């Protein structure tokens, strides 16, 4: 997590925006069936980050399913979605989250063979700094049609994950704001404290189909 920068002075307005952002990440952990459990959420600055929602796996694992990867993308969009819902716009603080989401989606399609539209085919080396299909076409002898399919598959995953994050957090807006308010007061909450604050039962909470 890095060393806490408690001496950093942050204006209340920006601190509130960070609390909203991190609450979005944190809250989604409780509503996604394949995600790891939330460990703690904090708005104490560490390194270059103004806050952090940290999750821990329930057991050791050495490979990941599509479900876990997809839920990880949804969580990555949690800060973006929360800012959009509360403020109607987003901040530059979402940049790293968007990059992470895009990188996972890119690997799902190009490396791990998990996109049905593309199939179990490796499309590019892991170390190549390439994100979308059209860029692949410039470096590899792929057809424009294949490049377009790659773009479409990546965009479909990202759009679906963002829509899910937005739907859950809109439905749980009261809890989102309550969690952000509490973070403004004490800055760091562990999983048990979040559950007590928001009256969340143990285990995952699955919303009705169509809600999220």
PDB file of C-alpha atoms in Angstrom:
ATOM      1  CA  UNK A   1       0.000   0.000   0.000  1.00  0.00           C
ATOM      2  CA  UNK A   2       2.968   2.329   0.441  1.00  0.00           C
ATOM      3  CA  UNK A   3       3.814   4.727   3.250  1.00  0.00           C
ATOM      4  CA  UNK A   4       0.947   6.878   4.488  1.00  0.00           C
ATOM      5  CA  UNK A   5       1.440  10.585   3.696  1.00  0.00           C
ATOM      6  CA  UNK A   6      -0.469  11.941   6.678  1.00  0.00           C
ATOM      7  CA  UNK A   7       1.272  15.302   6.427  1.00  0.00           C
ATOM      8  CA  UNK A   8      -0.307  15.944   3.002  1.00  0.00           C
ATOM      9  CA  UNK A   9      -2.931  18.658   3.306  1.00  0.00           C
ATOM     10  CA  UNK A  10      -5.974  18.003   1.116  1.00  0.00           C
ATOM     11  CA  UNK A  11      -8.892  20.396   0.760  1.00  0.00           C
ATOM     12  CA  UNK A  12     -12.194  19.051   2.085  1.00  0.00           C
ATOM     13  CA  UNK A  13     -13.755  19.184  -1.370  1.00  0.00           C
ATOM     14  CA  UNK A  14     -11.060  16.963  -2.856  1.00  0.00           C
ATOM     15  CA  UNK A  15     -11.061  14.706   0.193  1.00  0.00           C
ATOM     16  CA  UNK A  16     -14.811  14.255  -0.241  1.00  0.00           C
ATOM     17  CA  UNK A  17     -14.337  13.359  -3.911  1.00  0.00           C
ATOM     18  CA  UNK A  18     -11.723  10.769  -2.888  1.00  0.00           C
ATOM     19  CA  UNK A  19     -14.129   9.326  -0.312  1.00  0.00           C
ATOM     20  CA  UNK A  20     -16.835   9.004  -2.982  1.00  0.00           C
ATOM     21  CA  UNK A  21     -14.345   7.412  -5.392  1.00  0.00           C
ATOM     22  CA  UNK A  22     -12.994   4.839  -2.940  1.00  0.00           C
ATOM     23  CA  UNK A  23     -16.470   4.058  -1.599  1.00  0.00           C
ATOM     24  CA  UNK A  24     -17.463   3.134  -5.143  1.00  0.00           C
ATOM     25  CA  UNK A  25     -14.604   0.643  -5.385  1.00  0.00           C
ATOM     26  CA  UNK A  26     -15.242  -0.755  -1.905  1.00  0.00           C
ATOM     27  CA  UNK A  27     -19.009  -1.181  -2.135  1.00  0.00           C
ATOM     28  CA  UNK A  28     -18.891  -3.224  -5.326  1.00  0.00           C
ATOM     29  CA  UNK A  29     -16.982  -6.020  -3.560  1.00  0.00           C
ATOM     30  CA  UNK A  30     -20.182  -6.945  -1.701  1.00  0.00           C
ATOM     31  CA  UNK A  31     -22.358  -7.293  -4.816  1.00  0.00           C
ATOM     32  CA  UNK A  32     -20.147  -9.243  -7.230  1.00  0.00           C
ATOM     33  CA  UNK A  33     -20.227 -13.037  -6.871  1.00  0.00           C
ATOM     34  CA  UNK A  34     -16.691 -13.743  -8.081  1.00  0.00           C
ATOM     35  CA  UNK A  35     -14.752 -10.889  -6.472  1.00  0.00           C
ATOM     36  CA  UNK A  36     -12.317 -11.176  -3.586  1.00  0.00           C
ATOM     37  CA  UNK A  37     -13.432  -9.906  -0.186  1.00  0.00           C
ATOM     38  CA  UNK A  38     -12.809  -6.307   0.808  1.00  0.00           C
ATOM     39  CA  UNK A  39     -10.055  -5.991   3.407  1.00  0.00           C
ATOM     40  CA  UNK A  40     -10.112  -2.259   4.053  1.00  0.00           C
ATOM     41  CA  UNK A  41     -10.858   1.070   2.419  1.00  0.00           C
ATOM     42  CA  UNK A  42      -8.953   4.257   3.202  1.00  0.00           C
ATOM     43  CA  UNK A  43      -8.649   7.850   2.083  1.00  0.00           C
ATOM     44  CA  UNK A  44      -5.236   8.287   3.708  1.00  0.00           C
ATOM     45  CA  UNK A  45      -2.878   9.197   0.823  1.00  0.00           C
ATOM     46  CA  UNK A  46      -0.201   6.600   0.045  1.00  0.00           C
ATOM     47  CA  UNK A  47       2.402   7.006  -2.662  1.00  0.00           C
ATOM     48  CA  UNK A  48       0.691   8.793  -5.543  1.00  0.00           C
ATOM     49  CA  UNK A  49      -2.760   7.495  -4.590  1.00  0.00           C
ATOM     50  CA  UNK A  50      -5.154   9.655  -2.581  1.00  0.00           C
ATOM     51  CA  UNK A  51      -6.987   6.570  -1.336  1.00  0.00           C
ATOM     52  CA  UNK A  52      -7.286   2.821  -1.702  1.00  0.00           C
ATOM     53  CA  UNK A  53      -9.805  -0.020  -1.512  1.00  0.00           C
ATOM     54  CA  UNK A  54      -7.834  -3.177  -0.772  1.00  0.00           C
ATOM     55  CA  UNK A  55      -9.189  -6.687  -1.277  1.00  0.00           C
ATOM     56  CA  UNK A  56      -7.693 -10.020  -0.291  1.00  0.00           C
ATOM     57  CA  UNK A  57      -8.389 -13.471  -1.793  1.00  0.00           C
ATOM     58  CA  UNK A  58     -10.338 -15.874   0.395  1.00  0.00           C
ATOM     59  CA  UNK A  59      -7.854 -18.626  -0.506  1.00  0.00           C
ATOM     60  CA  UNK A  60      -4.579 -19.014  -2.373  1.00  0.00           C
ATOM     61  CA  UNK A  61      -5.030 -19.316  -6.120  1.00  0.00           C
ATOM     62  CA  UNK A  62      -2.650 -19.464  -9.063  1.00  0.00           C
ATOM     63  CA  UNK A  63      -5.048 -18.943 -11.951  1.00  0.00           C
ATOM     64  CA  UNK A  64      -8.163 -16.837 -12.496  1.00  0.00           C
ATOM     65  CA  UNK A  65     -11.535 -17.478 -14.091  1.00  0.00           C
ATOM     66  CA  UNK A  66     -13.321 -15.189 -16.522  1.00  0.00           C
ATOM     67  CA  UNK A  67     -15.845 -14.404 -13.763  1.00  0.00           C
ATOM     68  CA  UNK A  68     -13.147 -13.137 -11.408  1.00  0.00           C
ATOM     69  CA  UNK A  69     -11.478 -11.093 -14.150  1.00  0.00           C
ATOM     70  CA  UNK A  70     -14.781  -9.549 -15.234  1.00  0.00           C
ATOM     71  CA  UNK A  71     -15.700  -8.613 -11.658  1.00  0.00           C
ATOM     72  CA  UNK A  72     -12.215  -7.108 -11.267  1.00  0.00           C
ATOM     73  CA  UNK A  73     -12.958  -4.852 -14.233  1.00  0.00           C
ATOM     74  CA  UNK A  74     -16.308  -3.867 -12.705  1.00  0.00           C
ATOM     75  CA  UNK A  75     -14.542  -2.936  -9.446  1.00  0.00           C
ATOM     76  CA  UNK A  76     -11.925  -0.981 -11.394  1.00  0.00           C
ATOM     77  CA  UNK A  77     -14.761   1.174 -12.735  1.00  0.00           C
ATOM     78  CA  UNK A  78     -16.206   1.695  -9.239  1.00  0.00           C
ATOM     79  CA  UNK A  79     -14.504   5.033  -8.645  1.00  0.00           C
ATOM     80  CA  UNK A  80     -15.420   6.336 -12.094  1.00  0.00           C
ATOM     81  CA  UNK A  81     -19.050   5.247 -11.697  1.00  0.00           C
ATOM     82  CA  UNK A  82     -19.346   6.720  -8.195  1.00  0.00           C
ATOM     83  CA  UNK A  83     -17.971  10.088  -9.326  1.00  0.00           C
ATOM     84  CA  UNK A  84     -20.326  10.112 -12.303  1.00  0.00           C
ATOM     85  CA  UNK A  85     -23.365   9.283 -10.165  1.00  0.00           C
ATOM     86  CA  UNK A  86     -22.645  11.834  -7.435  1.00  0.00           C
ATOM     87  CA  UNK A  87     -21.039  14.682  -9.377  1.00  0.00           C
ATOM     88  CA  UNK A  88     -22.196  14.104 -12.949  1.00  0.00           C
ATOM     89  CA  UNK A  89     -18.562  14.174 -14.100  1.00  0.00           C
ATOM     90  CA  UNK A  90     -15.286  12.396 -13.359  1.00  0.00           C
ATOM     91  CA  UNK A  91     -11.758  13.432 -12.374  1.00  0.00           C
ATOM     92  CA  UNK A  92      -8.255  12.596 -13.515  1.00  0.00           C
ATOM     93  CA  UNK A  93      -8.110  10.290 -10.498  1.00  0.00           C
ATOM     94  CA  UNK A  94      -9.840   7.621 -12.596  1.00  0.00           C
ATOM     95  CA  UNK A  95      -6.940   7.328 -15.063  1.00  0.00           C
ATOM     96  CA  UNK A  96      -5.149   4.397 -13.421  1.00  0.00           C
ATOM     97  CA  UNK A  97      -8.429   2.533 -12.891  1.00  0.00           C
ATOM     98  CA  UNK A  98      -9.363   2.879 -16.567  1.00  0.00           C
ATOM     99  CA  UNK A  99      -5.901   1.714 -17.580  1.00  0.00           C
ATOM    100  CA  UNK A 100      -6.184  -1.344 -15.334  1.00  0.00           C
ATOM    101  CA  UNK A 101      -9.640  -2.232 -16.664  1.00  0.00           C
ATOM    102  CA  UNK A 102      -8.484  -1.885 -20.267  1.00  0.00           C
ATOM    103  CA  UNK A 103      -5.379  -3.993 -19.656  1.00  0.00           C
ATOM    104  CA  UNK A 104      -7.416  -6.855 -18.161  1.00  0.00           C
ATOM    105  CA  UNK A 105      -9.945  -6.740 -21.021  1.00  0.00           C
ATOM    106  CA  UNK A 106      -7.112  -6.685 -23.558  1.00  0.00           C
ATOM    107  CA  UNK A 107      -5.550  -9.802 -22.044  1.00  0.00           C
ATOM    108  CA  UNK A 108      -8.926 -11.571 -21.842  1.00  0.00           C
ATOM    109  CA  UNK A 109      -9.287 -11.120 -25.598  1.00  0.00           C
ATOM    110  CA  UNK A 110      -5.701 -11.356 -26.870  1.00  0.00           C
ATOM    111  CA  UNK A 111      -3.890 -13.710 -24.490  1.00  0.00           C
ATOM    112  CA  UNK A 112      -6.283 -15.838 -22.467  1.00  0.00           C
ATOM    113  CA  UNK A 113      -8.695 -16.904 -25.211  1.00  0.00           C
ATOM    114  CA  UNK A 114     -11.780 -16.007 -23.153  1.00  0.00           C
ATOM    115  CA  UNK A 115     -13.657 -13.889 -25.706  1.00  0.00           C
ATOM    116  CA  UNK A 116     -16.189 -16.017 -27.578  1.00  0.00           C
ATOM    117  CA  UNK A 117     -16.076 -13.708 -30.594  1.00  0.00           C
ATOM    118  CA  UNK A 118     -12.331 -14.322 -31.024  1.00  0.00           C
ATOM    119  CA  UNK A 119     -11.834 -17.800 -29.603  1.00  0.00           C
ATOM    120  CA  UNK A 120      -8.820 -19.462 -27.935  1.00  0.00           C
ATOM    121  CA  UNK A 121      -6.168 -17.785 -30.069  1.00  0.00           C
ATOM    122  CA  UNK A 122      -3.101 -15.863 -28.877  1.00  0.00           C
ATOM    123  CA  UNK A 123      -2.960 -12.500 -30.629  1.00  0.00           C
ATOM    124  CA  UNK A 124       0.285 -10.803 -29.691  1.00  0.00           C
ATOM    125  CA  UNK A 125       3.105 -11.148 -27.199  1.00  0.00           C
ATOM    126  CA  UNK A 126       2.466 -10.275 -23.564  1.00  0.00           C
ATOM    127  CA  UNK A 127       5.253  -7.703 -23.369  1.00  0.00           C
ATOM    128  CA  UNK A 128       4.056  -5.685 -26.357  1.00  0.00           C
ATOM    129  CA  UNK A 129       2.726  -2.259 -25.280  1.00  0.00           C
ATOM    130  CA  UNK A 130      -0.341  -2.615 -27.484  1.00  0.00           C
ATOM    131  CA  UNK A 131      -3.918  -2.173 -26.326  1.00  0.00           C
ATOM    132  CA  UNK A 132      -6.346  -2.294 -29.227  1.00  0.00           C
ATOM    133  CA  UNK A 133      -6.670  -4.297 -32.388  1.00  0.00           C
ATOM    134  CA  UNK A 134      -6.038  -1.546 -34.919  1.00  0.00           C
ATOM    135  CA  UNK A 135      -2.637  -1.023 -33.336  1.00  0.00           C
ATOM    136  CA  UNK A 136      -1.981  -4.748 -33.680  1.00  0.00           C
ATOM    137  CA  UNK A 137      -2.661  -4.491 -37.405  1.00  0.00           C
ATOM    138  CA  UNK A 138       0.150  -1.953 -37.678  1.00  0.00           C
ATOM    139  CA  UNK A 139       2.639  -4.340 -36.048  1.00  0.00           C
ATOM    140  CA  UNK A 140       1.374  -7.756 -37.109  1.00  0.00           C
ATOM    141  CA  UNK A 141       0.121  -9.262 -40.311  1.00  0.00           C
ATOM    142  CA  UNK A 142      -3.481  -9.381 -39.146  1.00  0.00           C
ATOM    143  CA  UNK A 143      -6.360  -8.467 -41.374  1.00  0.00           C
ATOM    144  CA  UNK A 144      -8.343  -5.310 -40.697  1.00  0.00           C
ATOM    145  CA  UNK A 145     -11.331  -7.560 -40.067  1.00  0.00           C
ATOM    146  CA  UNK A 146      -9.522  -9.405 -37.264  1.00  0.00           C
ATOM    147  CA  UNK A 147      -8.302  -6.120 -35.781  1.00  0.00           C
ATOM    148  CA  UNK A 148     -11.871  -4.804 -35.764  1.00  0.00           C
ATOM    149  CA  UNK A 149     -13.126  -7.957 -34.030  1.00  0.00           C
ATOM    150  CA  UNK A 150     -10.482  -7.504 -31.329  1.00  0.00           C
ATOM    151  CA  UNK A 151     -11.479  -3.874 -30.787  1.00  0.00           C
ATOM    152  CA  UNK A 152     -15.150  -4.794 -30.639  1.00  0.00           C
ATOM    153  CA  UNK A 153     -14.570  -7.614 -28.140  1.00  0.00           C
ATOM    154  CA  UNK A 154     -12.496  -5.422 -25.820  1.00  0.00           C
ATOM    155  CA  UNK A 155     -14.989  -2.561 -25.980  1.00  0.00           C
ATOM    156  CA  UNK A 156     -17.913  -4.921 -25.305  1.00  0.00           C
ATOM    157  CA  UNK A 157     -16.305  -6.204 -22.096  1.00  0.00           C
ATOM    158  CA  UNK A 158     -15.456  -2.702 -20.884  1.00  0.00           C
ATOM    159  CA  UNK A 159     -18.869  -1.228 -21.711  1.00  0.00           C
ATOM    160  CA  UNK A 160     -20.677  -4.117 -20.023  1.00  0.00           C
ATOM    161  CA  UNK A 161     -18.536  -3.835 -16.878  1.00  0.00           C
ATOM    162  CA  UNK A 162     -19.051  -0.073 -16.630  1.00  0.00           C
ATOM    163  CA  UNK A 163     -22.806  -0.469 -17.055  1.00  0.00           C
ATOM    164  CA  UNK A 164     -22.839  -3.049 -14.246  1.00  0.00           C
ATOM    165  CA  UNK A 165     -20.825  -0.785 -11.923  1.00  0.00           C
ATOM    166  CA  UNK A 166     -23.180   2.127 -12.666  1.00  0.00           C
ATOM    167  CA  UNK A 167     -26.301   0.009 -12.112  1.00  0.00           C
ATOM    168  CA  UNK A 168     -25.159  -1.392  -8.755  1.00  0.00           C
ATOM    169  CA  UNK A 169     -23.973   1.939  -7.371  1.00  0.00           C
ATOM    170  CA  UNK A 170     -27.101   3.778  -8.521  1.00  0.00           C
ATOM    171  CA  UNK A 171     -29.190   1.154  -6.723  1.00  0.00           C
ATOM    172  CA  UNK A 172     -26.975   1.444  -3.632  1.00  0.00           C
ATOM    173  CA  UNK A 173     -26.458   5.230  -3.730  1.00  0.00           C
ATOM    174  CA  UNK A 174     -27.611   5.697  -0.112  1.00  0.00           C
ATOM    175  CA  UNK A 175     -24.999   3.215   1.094  1.00  0.00           C
ATOM    176  CA  UNK A 176     -22.391   4.796  -1.170  1.00  0.00           C
ATOM    177  CA  UNK A 177     -22.944   8.231   0.397  1.00  0.00           C
ATOM    178  CA  UNK A 178     -23.109   6.818   3.923  1.00  0.00           C
ATOM    179  CA  UNK A 179     -19.778   5.050   3.478  1.00  0.00           C
ATOM    180  CA  UNK A 180     -18.188   8.201   2.036  1.00  0.00           C
ATOM    181  CA  UNK A 181     -19.477  10.267   4.972  1.00  0.00           C
ATOM    182  CA  UNK A 182     -17.944   7.822   7.444  1.00  0.00           C
ATOM    183  CA  UNK A 183     -14.606   7.836   5.615  1.00  0.00           C
ATOM    184  CA  UNK A 184     -14.570  11.630   5.875  1.00  0.00           C
ATOM    185  CA  UNK A 185     -14.751  11.190   9.651  1.00  0.00           C
ATOM    186  CA  UNK A 186     -12.276   8.396  10.393  1.00  0.00           C
ATOM    187  CA  UNK A 187     -10.473   7.869   7.022  1.00  0.00           C
ATOM    188  CA  UNK A 188     -10.006   4.078   7.228  1.00  0.00           C
ATOM    189  CA  UNK A 189     -12.551   1.274   7.602  1.00  0.00           C
ATOM    190  CA  UNK A 190     -12.071  -2.484   7.641  1.00  0.00           C
ATOM    191  CA  UNK A 191     -14.513  -4.983   6.164  1.00  0.00           C
ATOM    192  CA  UNK A 192     -16.249  -5.668   9.478  1.00  0.00           C
ATOM    193  CA  UNK A 193     -16.765  -1.964  10.106  1.00  0.00           C
ATOM    194  CA  UNK A 194     -18.172  -1.409   6.613  1.00  0.00           C
ATOM    195  CA  UNK A 195     -20.634  -4.269   7.062  1.00  0.00           C
ATOM    196  CA  UNK A 196     -21.774  -2.914  10.435  1.00  0.00           C
ATOM    197  CA  UNK A 197     -22.119   0.640   9.125  1.00  0.00           C
ATOM    198  CA  UNK A 198     -24.142  -0.362   6.052  1.00  0.00           C
ATOM    199  CA  UNK A 199     -26.038  -3.315   7.600  1.00  0.00           C
ATOM    200  CA  UNK A 200     -24.519  -5.733   5.103  1.00  0.00           C
ATOM    201  CA  UNK A 201     -24.872  -9.450   5.873  1.00  0.00           C
ATOM    202  CA  UNK A 202     -22.008 -11.903   5.626  1.00  0.00           C
ATOM    203  CA  UNK A 203     -21.317 -13.248   2.164  1.00  0.00           C
ATOM    204  CA  UNK A 204     -22.288 -11.803  -1.208  1.00  0.00           C
ATOM    205  CA  UNK A 205     -25.425  -9.794  -1.868  1.00  0.00           C
ATOM    206  CA  UNK A 206     -26.867 -10.600  -5.275  1.00  0.00           C
ATOM    207  CA  UNK A 207     -29.259  -8.005  -6.671  1.00  0.00           C
ATOM    208  CA  UNK A 208     -32.249  -9.009  -8.752  1.00  0.00           C
ATOM    209  CA  UNK A 209     -31.709  -9.491 -12.469  1.00  0.00           C
ATOM    210  CA  UNK A 210     -32.222  -6.191 -14.241  1.00  0.00           C
ATOM    211  CA  UNK A 211     -31.114  -4.160 -11.227  1.00  0.00           C
ATOM    212  CA  UNK A 212     -27.438  -4.742 -11.952  1.00  0.00           C
TER     213      UNK A 212
END
